[in-house]
mmCIF file of C-alpha atoms in Angstrom:
data_model
loop_
_atom_site.group_PDB
_atom_site.id
_atom_site.type_symbol
_atom_site.label_atom_id
_atom_site.label_comp_id
_atom_site.label_asym_id
_atom_site.label_seq_id
_atom_site.Cartn_x
_atom_site.Cartn_y
_atom_site.Cartn_z
ATOM 1 C CA UNK A 120 111.564 11.417 -0.028
ATOM 2 C CA UNK A 121 112.321 13.533 -3.256
ATOM 3 C CA UNK A 122 109.541 14.920 -6.153
ATOM 4 C CA UNK A 123 109.556 12.201 -8.117
ATOM 5 C CA UNK A 124 109.833 9.404 -5.115
ATOM 6 C CA UNK A 125 106.503 10.938 -3.427
ATOM 7 C CA UNK A 126 104.244 11.401 -6.698
ATOM 8 C CA UNK A 127 105.728 7.933 -7.375
ATOM 9 C CA UNK A 128 104.929 6.469 -4.496
ATOM 10 C CA UNK A 129 100.933 8.148 -4.505
ATOM 11 C CA UNK A 130 100.633 6.884 -8.267
ATOM 12 C CA UNK A 131 101.400 3.163 -6.522
ATOM 13 C CA UNK A 132 98.421 3.876 -4.146
ATOM 14 C CA UNK A 133 96.357 5.293 -6.965
ATOM 15 C CA UNK A 134 96.474 2.166 -9.078
ATOM 16 C CA UNK A 135 96.505 -0.383 -5.467
ATOM 17 C CA UNK A 136 92.741 1.726 -4.515
ATOM 18 C CA UNK A 137 92.023 1.212 -8.603
ATOM 19 C CA UNK A 138 92.684 -2.757 -8.581
ATOM 20 C CA UNK A 139 90.884 -2.800 -4.986
ATOM 21 C CA UNK A 140 87.575 -0.860 -6.087
ATOM 22 C CA UNK A 141 87.442 -3.431 -9.590
ATOM 23 C CA UNK A 142 87.520 -5.890 -7.220
ATOM 24 C CA UNK A 143 85.189 -5.250 -4.786
ATOM 25 C CA UNK A 144 82.815 -4.111 -7.574
ATOM 26 C CA UNK A 145 82.980 -7.276 -9.702
ATOM 27 C CA UNK A 146 82.537 -9.142 -6.439
ATOM 28 C CA UNK A 147 79.695 -7.459 -4.123
ATOM 29 C CA UNK A 148 78.779 -4.277 -6.955
ATOM 30 C CA UNK A 149 79.705 -0.916 -7.296
ATOM 31 C CA UNK A 150 77.592 0.577 -4.383
ATOM 32 C CA UNK A 151 79.476 -1.260 -2.124
ATOM 33 C CA UNK A 152 82.646 -0.561 -3.834
ATOM 34 C CA UNK A 153 81.637 3.156 -3.241
ATOM 35 C CA UNK A 154 80.660 2.667 -0.132
ATOM 36 C CA UNK A 155 83.862 1.059 0.989
ATOM 37 C CA UNK A 156 85.399 4.154 -0.184
ATOM 38 C CA UNK A 157 83.318 6.707 1.537
ATOM 39 C CA UNK A 158 84.144 4.902 4.701
ATOM 40 C CA UNK A 159 87.691 4.552 4.391
ATOM 41 C CA UNK A 160 87.561 8.519 3.637
ATOM 42 C CA UNK A 161 85.687 9.034 6.811
ATOM 43 C CA UNK A 162 88.355 7.323 9.047
ATOM 44 C CA UNK A 163 91.278 8.658 7.286
ATOM 45 C CA UNK A 164 89.560 12.126 8.025
ATOM 46 C CA UNK A 165 88.363 11.399 11.656
ATOM 47 C CA UNK A 166 91.477 9.607 12.950
ATOM 48 C CA UNK A 167 94.519 12.944 12.288
ATOM 49 C CA UNK A 168 97.735 12.386 13.588
ATOM 50 C CA UNK A 169 98.108 13.897 17.125
ATOM 51 C CA UNK A 170 100.612 16.579 16.016
ATOM 52 C CA UNK A 171 98.066 18.072 13.991
ATOM 53 C CA UNK A 172 100.283 17.236 10.437
ATOM 54 C CA UNK A 173 98.030 15.852 7.893
ATOM 55 C CA UNK A 174 99.654 12.409 8.118
ATOM 56 C CA UNK A 175 97.177 10.068 9.659
ATOM 57 C CA UNK A 176 97.822 8.560 13.090
ATOM 58 C CA UNK A 177 98.777 4.922 12.744
ATOM 59 C CA UNK A 178 96.031 2.323 13.838
ATOM 60 C CA UNK A 179 96.634 -0.887 14.548
ATOM 61 C CA UNK A 180 96.222 -3.536 12.012
ATOM 62 C CA UNK A 181 93.103 -5.324 11.293
ATOM 63 C CA UNK A 182 91.250 -2.346 13.053
ATOM 64 C CA UNK A 183 87.753 -1.313 11.582
ATOM 65 C CA UNK A 184 86.303 1.925 12.732
ATOM 66 C CA UNK A 185 82.641 2.347 13.877
ATOM 67 C CA UNK A 186 81.624 5.465 11.868
#
């Protein structure tokens, strides 16, 4: 992936996160949306790749970690 593709990919994820955040806020309130995003960030931080890179280790789909 070249730099331009990587930038576009990241922009797409930011857009998706913004849309999900807005939907969560509208449905359940701002505190819920913030809490969910904090838990997601903690999950990513705690599940480092086995090789030590900054790429997240893959978890099975639908798995929710207890934090």
